[in-house]
Short mmCIF file of C-alpha atoms in Angstrom, two decimals:
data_model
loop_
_atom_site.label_atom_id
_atom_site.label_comp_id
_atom_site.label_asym_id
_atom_site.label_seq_id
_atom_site.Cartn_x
_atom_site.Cartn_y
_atom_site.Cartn_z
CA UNK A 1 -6.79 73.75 -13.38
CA UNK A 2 -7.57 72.32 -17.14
CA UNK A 3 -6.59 68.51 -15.41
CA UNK A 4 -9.00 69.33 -12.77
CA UNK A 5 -11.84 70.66 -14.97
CA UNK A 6 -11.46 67.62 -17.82
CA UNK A 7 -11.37 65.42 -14.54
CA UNK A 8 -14.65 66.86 -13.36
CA UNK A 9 -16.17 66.54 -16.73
CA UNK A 10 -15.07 62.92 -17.22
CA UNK A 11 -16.86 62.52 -13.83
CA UNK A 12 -20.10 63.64 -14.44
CA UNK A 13 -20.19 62.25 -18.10
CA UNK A 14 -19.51 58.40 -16.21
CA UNK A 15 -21.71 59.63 -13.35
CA UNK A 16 -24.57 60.03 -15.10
CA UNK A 17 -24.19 57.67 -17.72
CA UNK A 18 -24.12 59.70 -20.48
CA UNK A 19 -23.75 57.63 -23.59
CA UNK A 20 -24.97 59.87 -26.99
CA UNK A 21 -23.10 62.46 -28.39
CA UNK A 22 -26.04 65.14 -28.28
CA UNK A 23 -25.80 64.78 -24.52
CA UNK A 24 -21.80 65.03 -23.99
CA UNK A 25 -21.89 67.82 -26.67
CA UNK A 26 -24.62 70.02 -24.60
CA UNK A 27 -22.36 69.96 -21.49
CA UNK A 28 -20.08 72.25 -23.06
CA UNK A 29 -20.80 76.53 -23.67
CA UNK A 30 -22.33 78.16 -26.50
CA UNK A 31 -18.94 79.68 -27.26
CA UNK A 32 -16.96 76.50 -27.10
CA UNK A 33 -14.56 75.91 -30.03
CA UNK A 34 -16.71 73.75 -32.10
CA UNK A 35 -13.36 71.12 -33.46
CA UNK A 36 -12.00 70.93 -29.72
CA UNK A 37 -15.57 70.38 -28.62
CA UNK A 38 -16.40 67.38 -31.20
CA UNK A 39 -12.99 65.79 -30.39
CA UNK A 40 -13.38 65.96 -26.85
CA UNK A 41 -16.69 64.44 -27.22
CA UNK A 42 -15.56 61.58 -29.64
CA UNK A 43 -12.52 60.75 -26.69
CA UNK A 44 -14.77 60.64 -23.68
CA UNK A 45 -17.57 57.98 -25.82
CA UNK A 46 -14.63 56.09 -26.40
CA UNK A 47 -13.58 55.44 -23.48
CA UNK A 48 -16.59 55.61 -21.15
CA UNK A 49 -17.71 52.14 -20.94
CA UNK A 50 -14.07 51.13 -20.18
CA UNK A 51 -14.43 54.05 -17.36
CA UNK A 52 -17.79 52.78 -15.94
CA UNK A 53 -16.71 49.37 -15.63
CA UNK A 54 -13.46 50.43 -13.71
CA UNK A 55 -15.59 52.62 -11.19
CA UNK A 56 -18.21 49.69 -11.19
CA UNK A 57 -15.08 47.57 -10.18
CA UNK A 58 -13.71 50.04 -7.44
CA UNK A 59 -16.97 50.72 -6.10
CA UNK A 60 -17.17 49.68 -1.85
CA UNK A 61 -17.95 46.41 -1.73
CA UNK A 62 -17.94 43.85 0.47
CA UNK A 63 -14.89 41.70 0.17
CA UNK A 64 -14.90 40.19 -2.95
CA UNK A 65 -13.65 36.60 -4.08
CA UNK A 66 -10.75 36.62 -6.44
CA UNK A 67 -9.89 33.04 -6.88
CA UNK A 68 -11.06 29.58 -6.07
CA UNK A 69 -9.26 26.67 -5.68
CA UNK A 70 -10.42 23.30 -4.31
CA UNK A 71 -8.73 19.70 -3.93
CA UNK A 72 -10.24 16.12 -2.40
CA UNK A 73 -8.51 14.55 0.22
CA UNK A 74 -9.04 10.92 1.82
CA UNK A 75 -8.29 11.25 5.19
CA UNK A 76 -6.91 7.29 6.72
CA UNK A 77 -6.02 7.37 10.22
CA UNK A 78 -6.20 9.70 13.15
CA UNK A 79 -5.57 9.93 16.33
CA UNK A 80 -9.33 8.42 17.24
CA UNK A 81 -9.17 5.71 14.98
CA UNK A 82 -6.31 3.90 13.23
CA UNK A 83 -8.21 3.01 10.06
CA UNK A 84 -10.70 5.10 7.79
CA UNK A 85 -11.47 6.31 4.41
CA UNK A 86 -13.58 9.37 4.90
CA UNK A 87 -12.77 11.62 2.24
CA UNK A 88 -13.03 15.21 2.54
CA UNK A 89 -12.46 18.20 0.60
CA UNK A 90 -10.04 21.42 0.97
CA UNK A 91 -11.64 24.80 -0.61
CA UNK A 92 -9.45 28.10 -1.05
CA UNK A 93 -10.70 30.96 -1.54
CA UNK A 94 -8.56 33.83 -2.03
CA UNK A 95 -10.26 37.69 -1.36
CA UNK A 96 -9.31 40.67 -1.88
CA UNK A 97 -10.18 43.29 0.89
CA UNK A 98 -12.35 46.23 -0.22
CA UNK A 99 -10.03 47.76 -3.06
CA UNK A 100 -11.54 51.36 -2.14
CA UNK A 101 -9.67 51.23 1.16
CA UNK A 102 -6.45 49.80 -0.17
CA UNK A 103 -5.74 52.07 -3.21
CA UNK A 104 -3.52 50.53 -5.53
CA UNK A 105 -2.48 47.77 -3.50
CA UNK A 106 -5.28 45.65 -2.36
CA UNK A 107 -4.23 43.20 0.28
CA UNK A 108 -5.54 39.58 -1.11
CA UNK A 109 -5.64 36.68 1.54
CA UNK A 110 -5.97 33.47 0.64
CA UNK A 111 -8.66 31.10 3.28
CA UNK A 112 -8.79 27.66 3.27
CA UNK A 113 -11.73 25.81 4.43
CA UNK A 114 -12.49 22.45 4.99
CA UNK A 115 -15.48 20.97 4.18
CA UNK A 116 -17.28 17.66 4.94
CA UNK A 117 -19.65 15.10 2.41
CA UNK A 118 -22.57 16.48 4.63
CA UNK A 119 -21.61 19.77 4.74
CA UNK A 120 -20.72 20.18 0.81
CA UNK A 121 -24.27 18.63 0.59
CA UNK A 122 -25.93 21.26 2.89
CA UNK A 123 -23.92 23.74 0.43
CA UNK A 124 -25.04 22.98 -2.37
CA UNK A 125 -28.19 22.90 -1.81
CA UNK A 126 -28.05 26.37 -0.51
CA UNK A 127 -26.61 27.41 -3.76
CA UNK A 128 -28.54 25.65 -5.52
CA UNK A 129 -31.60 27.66 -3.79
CA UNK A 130 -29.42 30.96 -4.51
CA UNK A 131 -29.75 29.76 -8.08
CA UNK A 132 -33.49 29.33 -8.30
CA UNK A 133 -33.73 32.71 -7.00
CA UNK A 134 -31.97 34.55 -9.25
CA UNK A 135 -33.51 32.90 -12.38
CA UNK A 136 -36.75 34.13 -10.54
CA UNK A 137 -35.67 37.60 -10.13
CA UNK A 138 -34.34 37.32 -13.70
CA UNK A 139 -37.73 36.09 -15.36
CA UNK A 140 -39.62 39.20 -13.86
CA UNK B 1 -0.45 -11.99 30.78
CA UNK B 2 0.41 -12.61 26.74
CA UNK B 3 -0.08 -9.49 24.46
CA UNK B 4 -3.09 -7.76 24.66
CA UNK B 5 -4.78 -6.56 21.07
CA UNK B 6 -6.31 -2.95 22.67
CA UNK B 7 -3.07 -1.59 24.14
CA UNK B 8 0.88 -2.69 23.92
CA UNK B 9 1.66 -0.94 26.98
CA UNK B 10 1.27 -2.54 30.20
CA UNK B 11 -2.28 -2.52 32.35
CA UNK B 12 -2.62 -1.11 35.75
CA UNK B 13 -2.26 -3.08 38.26
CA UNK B 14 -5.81 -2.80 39.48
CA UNK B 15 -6.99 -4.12 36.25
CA UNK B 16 -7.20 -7.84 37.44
CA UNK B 17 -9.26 -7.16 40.60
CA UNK B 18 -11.58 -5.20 39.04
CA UNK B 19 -12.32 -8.06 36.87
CA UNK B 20 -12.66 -10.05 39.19
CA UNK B 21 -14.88 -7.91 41.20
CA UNK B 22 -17.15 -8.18 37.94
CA UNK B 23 -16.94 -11.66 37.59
CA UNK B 24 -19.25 -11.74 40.92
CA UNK B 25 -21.74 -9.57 39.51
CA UNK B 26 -24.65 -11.80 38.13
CA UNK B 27 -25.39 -11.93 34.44
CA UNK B 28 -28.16 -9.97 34.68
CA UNK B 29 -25.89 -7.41 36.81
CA UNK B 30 -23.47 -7.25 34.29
CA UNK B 31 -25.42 -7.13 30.97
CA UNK B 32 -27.62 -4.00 33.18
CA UNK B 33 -24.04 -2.45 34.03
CA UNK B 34 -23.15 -2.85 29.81
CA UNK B 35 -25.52 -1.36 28.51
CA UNK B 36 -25.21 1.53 30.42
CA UNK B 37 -21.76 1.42 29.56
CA UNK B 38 -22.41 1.44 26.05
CA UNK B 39 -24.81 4.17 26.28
CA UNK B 40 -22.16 6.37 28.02
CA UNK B 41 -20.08 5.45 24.56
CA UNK B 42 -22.56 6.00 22.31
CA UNK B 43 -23.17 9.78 23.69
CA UNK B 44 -20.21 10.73 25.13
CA UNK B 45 -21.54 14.11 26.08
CA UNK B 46 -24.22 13.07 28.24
CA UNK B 47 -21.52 12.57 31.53
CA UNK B 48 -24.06 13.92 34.53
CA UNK B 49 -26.84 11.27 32.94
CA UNK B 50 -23.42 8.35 33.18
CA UNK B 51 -22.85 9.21 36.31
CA UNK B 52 -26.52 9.37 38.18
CA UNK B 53 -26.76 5.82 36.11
CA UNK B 54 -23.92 4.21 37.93
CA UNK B 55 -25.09 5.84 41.28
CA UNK B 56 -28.81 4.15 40.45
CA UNK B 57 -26.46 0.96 39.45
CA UNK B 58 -24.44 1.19 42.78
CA UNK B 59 -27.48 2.01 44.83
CA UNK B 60 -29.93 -0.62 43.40
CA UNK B 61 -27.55 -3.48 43.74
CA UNK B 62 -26.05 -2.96 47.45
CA UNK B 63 -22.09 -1.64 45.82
CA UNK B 64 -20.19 1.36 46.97
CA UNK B 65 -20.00 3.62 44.18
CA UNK B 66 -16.07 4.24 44.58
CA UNK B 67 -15.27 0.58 43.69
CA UNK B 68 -17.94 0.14 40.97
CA UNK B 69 -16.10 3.46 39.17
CA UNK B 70 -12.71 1.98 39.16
CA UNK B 71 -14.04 -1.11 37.85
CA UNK B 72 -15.47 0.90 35.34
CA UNK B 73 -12.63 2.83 34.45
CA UNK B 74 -10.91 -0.74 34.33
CA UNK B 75 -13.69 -2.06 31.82
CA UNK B 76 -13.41 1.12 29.83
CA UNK B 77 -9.47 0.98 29.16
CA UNK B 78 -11.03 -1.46 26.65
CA UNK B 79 -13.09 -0.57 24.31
CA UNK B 80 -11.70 2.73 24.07
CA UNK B 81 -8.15 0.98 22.42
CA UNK B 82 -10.33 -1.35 20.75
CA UNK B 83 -11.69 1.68 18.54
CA UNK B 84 -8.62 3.47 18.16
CA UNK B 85 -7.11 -0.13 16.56
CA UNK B 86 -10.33 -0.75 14.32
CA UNK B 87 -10.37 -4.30 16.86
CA UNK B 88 -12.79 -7.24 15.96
CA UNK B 89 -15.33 -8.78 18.42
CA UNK B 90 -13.25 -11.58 18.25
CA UNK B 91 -9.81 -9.81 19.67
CA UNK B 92 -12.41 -7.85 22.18
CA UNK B 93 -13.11 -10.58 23.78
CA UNK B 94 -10.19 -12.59 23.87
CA UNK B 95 -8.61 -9.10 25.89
CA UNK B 96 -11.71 -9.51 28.40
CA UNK B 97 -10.75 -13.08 28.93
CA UNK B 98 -6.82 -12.26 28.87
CA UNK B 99 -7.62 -10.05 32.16
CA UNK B 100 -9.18 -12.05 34.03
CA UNK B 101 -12.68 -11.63 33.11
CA UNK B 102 -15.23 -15.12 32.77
CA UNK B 103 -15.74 -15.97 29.16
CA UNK B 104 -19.50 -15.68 29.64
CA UNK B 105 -19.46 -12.36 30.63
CA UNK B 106 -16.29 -11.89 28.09
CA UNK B 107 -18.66 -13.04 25.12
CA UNK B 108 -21.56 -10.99 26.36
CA UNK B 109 -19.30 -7.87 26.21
CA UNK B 110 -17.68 -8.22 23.07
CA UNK B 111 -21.32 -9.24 21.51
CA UNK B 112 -22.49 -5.40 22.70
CA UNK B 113 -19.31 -4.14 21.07
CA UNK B 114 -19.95 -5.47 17.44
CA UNK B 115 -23.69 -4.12 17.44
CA UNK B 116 -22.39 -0.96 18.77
CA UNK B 117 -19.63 -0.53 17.00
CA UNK B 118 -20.64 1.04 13.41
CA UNK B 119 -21.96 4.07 15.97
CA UNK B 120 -18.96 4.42 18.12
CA UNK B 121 -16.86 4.26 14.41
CA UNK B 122 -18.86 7.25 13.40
CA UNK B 123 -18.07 8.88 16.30
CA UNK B 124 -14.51 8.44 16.52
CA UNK B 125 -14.56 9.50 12.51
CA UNK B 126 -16.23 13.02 13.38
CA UNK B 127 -13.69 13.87 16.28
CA UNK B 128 -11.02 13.88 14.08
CA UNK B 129 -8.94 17.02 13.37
CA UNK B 130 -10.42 19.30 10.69
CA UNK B 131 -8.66 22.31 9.54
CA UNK B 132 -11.21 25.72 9.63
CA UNK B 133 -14.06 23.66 8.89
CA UNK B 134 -16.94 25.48 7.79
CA UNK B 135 -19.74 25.81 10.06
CA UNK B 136 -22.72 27.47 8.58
CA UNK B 137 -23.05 29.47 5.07
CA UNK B 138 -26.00 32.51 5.40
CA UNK B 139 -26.59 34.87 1.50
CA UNK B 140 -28.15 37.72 0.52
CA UNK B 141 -28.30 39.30 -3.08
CA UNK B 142 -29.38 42.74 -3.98
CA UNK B 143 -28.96 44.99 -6.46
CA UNK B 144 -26.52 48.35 -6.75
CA UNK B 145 -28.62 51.17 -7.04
CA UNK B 146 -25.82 53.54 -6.81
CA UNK B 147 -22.81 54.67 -6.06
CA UNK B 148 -20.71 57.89 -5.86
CA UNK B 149 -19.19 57.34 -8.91
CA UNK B 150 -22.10 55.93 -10.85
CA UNK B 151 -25.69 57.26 -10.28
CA UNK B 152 -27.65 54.47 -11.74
CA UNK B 153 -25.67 51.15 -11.92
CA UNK B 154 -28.19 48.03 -11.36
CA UNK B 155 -26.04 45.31 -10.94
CA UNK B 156 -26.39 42.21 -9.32
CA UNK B 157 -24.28 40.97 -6.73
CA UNK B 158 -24.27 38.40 -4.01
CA UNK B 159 -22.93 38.09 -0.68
CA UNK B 160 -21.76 35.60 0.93
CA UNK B 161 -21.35 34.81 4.81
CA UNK B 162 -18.74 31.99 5.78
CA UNK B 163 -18.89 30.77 9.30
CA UNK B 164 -15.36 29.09 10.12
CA UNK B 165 -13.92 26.98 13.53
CA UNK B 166 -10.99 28.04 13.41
CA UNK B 167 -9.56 26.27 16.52
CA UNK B 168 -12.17 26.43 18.94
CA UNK B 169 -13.42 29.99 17.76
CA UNK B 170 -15.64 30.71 15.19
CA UNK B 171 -14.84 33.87 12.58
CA UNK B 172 -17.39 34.79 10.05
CA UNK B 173 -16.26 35.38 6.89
CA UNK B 174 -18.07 38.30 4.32
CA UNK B 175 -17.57 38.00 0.28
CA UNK B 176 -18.92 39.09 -2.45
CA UNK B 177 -19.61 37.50 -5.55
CA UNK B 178 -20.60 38.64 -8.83
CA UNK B 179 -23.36 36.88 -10.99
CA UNK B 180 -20.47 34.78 -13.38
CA UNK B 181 -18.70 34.47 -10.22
CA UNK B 182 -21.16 32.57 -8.32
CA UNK B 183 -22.50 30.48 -11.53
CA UNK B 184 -18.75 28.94 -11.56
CA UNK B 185 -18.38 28.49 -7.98
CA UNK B 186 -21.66 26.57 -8.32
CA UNK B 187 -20.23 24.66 -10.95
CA UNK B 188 -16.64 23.67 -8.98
CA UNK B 189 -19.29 22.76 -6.00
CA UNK B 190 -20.61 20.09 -8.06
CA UNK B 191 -17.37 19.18 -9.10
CA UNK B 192 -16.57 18.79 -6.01
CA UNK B 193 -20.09 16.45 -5.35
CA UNK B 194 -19.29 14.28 -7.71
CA UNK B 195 -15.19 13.62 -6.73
CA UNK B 196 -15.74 13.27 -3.09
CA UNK B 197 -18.88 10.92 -4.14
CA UNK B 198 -16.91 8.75 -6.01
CA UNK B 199 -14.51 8.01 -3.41
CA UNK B 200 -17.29 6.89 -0.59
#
């Protein structure tokens, strides 16, 4: 029961973003011991950023990229055509599947893709776009 | 028959009439029935548009259309090795010649081949095998509002959505980045730019 009710507390303290004292210390009752009270107070500031980011990190998402790897290969010959120098380049990304619906063992899988001059170009310009948009956003 | 550059193993037997089937044709016969040909090789795809070609072909100049597509099949064997072995116009022609074909129409052919052949390169370049290439790339980026844990959160976050061949299928792929995630997968991009640009 006293797990359960600190649990709850911690909770609501990270749920709402409570971040000054005054606010963590009006949670409690009028006839709460006032030493307990203070030192349960200065605990939970302590450690609520570190808590928010971890919940900010579990939160359902999408699957998110872990890693990134990439390496440039020349390809020579094929069967189509004995001779060539085309190169071409090899992109892993490894992602973790939502960690919400894994628990404590989130499944990461690694993808490789492989990705063409043109189609690296096409790419980049697309990021490149994403870029522009986000430093609009950001000068709002 | 001395070694041929577009194939080491041996031709078909039918090989030698057919050429000399097309060494009746007249030159103007032959350069119409080339460049029809070569248009077939240039756009491989367009097969129905080939074939109502060579009926127009077979039709306009009195030939059955049963012999005039062996002979073309014959014709073909050739510049279909001579890609495949990066050939010259040079060895080309001396294969026409080597089967039985006239030089006349033998230089004519392998003339069509060298102005062709930077296309029909490219070609044979982008059918070659590539592992899960990636298709198409679509985005969107919000903001978290919310969550169950966290009532007011407003952070930015991008997603990401991969289309992939993988074999002859195509898969779509969802991530998600976050903002210093996606500035240094920018950055390896253009990495990335600049290696494979240095090797062209």
């Amino acid at each position: 029961q006293l797990v359960s009710a600190l649990h709850n507390l911690t909770r609501h303290v990270v749920y709402r973003g409570l971040a000054r004292a005054e606010d963590i210390l009006c949670l409690f009752p009028e006839n709460f011991h006032q030493n307990l009270k203070n030192l349960l107070t200065k605990i939970i500031l302590e450690n609520i950023s570190a808590w928010r980011n971890e919940a900010q990190a579990s939160q359902i998402s999408l699957p998110r990229l872990v890693d990134m790897d990439w390496r440039v290969d020349i390809k020579t010959s094929s069967d189509s055509i004995a001779r060539m120098a085309v190169p071409t380049c090899l992109l892993q990304l490894k992602i973790q599947e939502d960690a919400a619906l894994c628990g404590n063992d989130p499944v990461v899988s690694a993808l490789t893709v492989e990705l063409s001059k043109e189609t690296l170009d096409t790419m980049l310009e697309g990021l490149g776009r994403i870029r522009d948009q986000l430093s609009a956003v950001a000068n709002k | 028959m001395g070694l041929l550059n577009f194939t080491r193993e041996p031709v078909p037997e039918a090989v030698s009439g057919d050429m000399h089937n097309l060494n009746q044709l007249s030159a103007q016969q032959f350069s119409a029935l080339t460049e029809v040909l070569f248009r077939f090789l240039t756009e491989p795809k367009e097969v129905e548009r080939f074939l109502a070609q060579l009926s127009d072909f077979a039709t306009m100049n009195k030939i059955s259309l049963g012999p005039l597509k062996n002979i073309v099949k014959s014709i073909l064997l050739v510049p279909n090795g001579a890609l495949k072995r990066n050939l010259s116009s040079e060895q080309v022609r001396a294969d026409f010649i080597a089967l039985g074909l006239s030089e006349e129409k033998a230089s004519y052919f392998a003339e069509q081949w060298k102005v062709n052949s930077p296309t029909l390169t490219r070609l044979a370049v982008g059918q070659t095998l590539m592992i899960n290439q990636l298709i198409d790339m679509e985005w969107k980026f919000g903001v978290t509002a919310g969550s169950s844990e966290l009532e007011k959160v407003g952070s930015i976050f991008l997603q990401l959505k991969l289309v992939i061949k993988k074999g002859s299928q195509l898969e779509n792929v969802y991530v998600e980045l976050t903002l210093p995630q996606f500035y240094s997968f920018l950055h390896e991009m253009e990495r990335v730019k600049t290696s494979l640009e240095s090797f062209s």
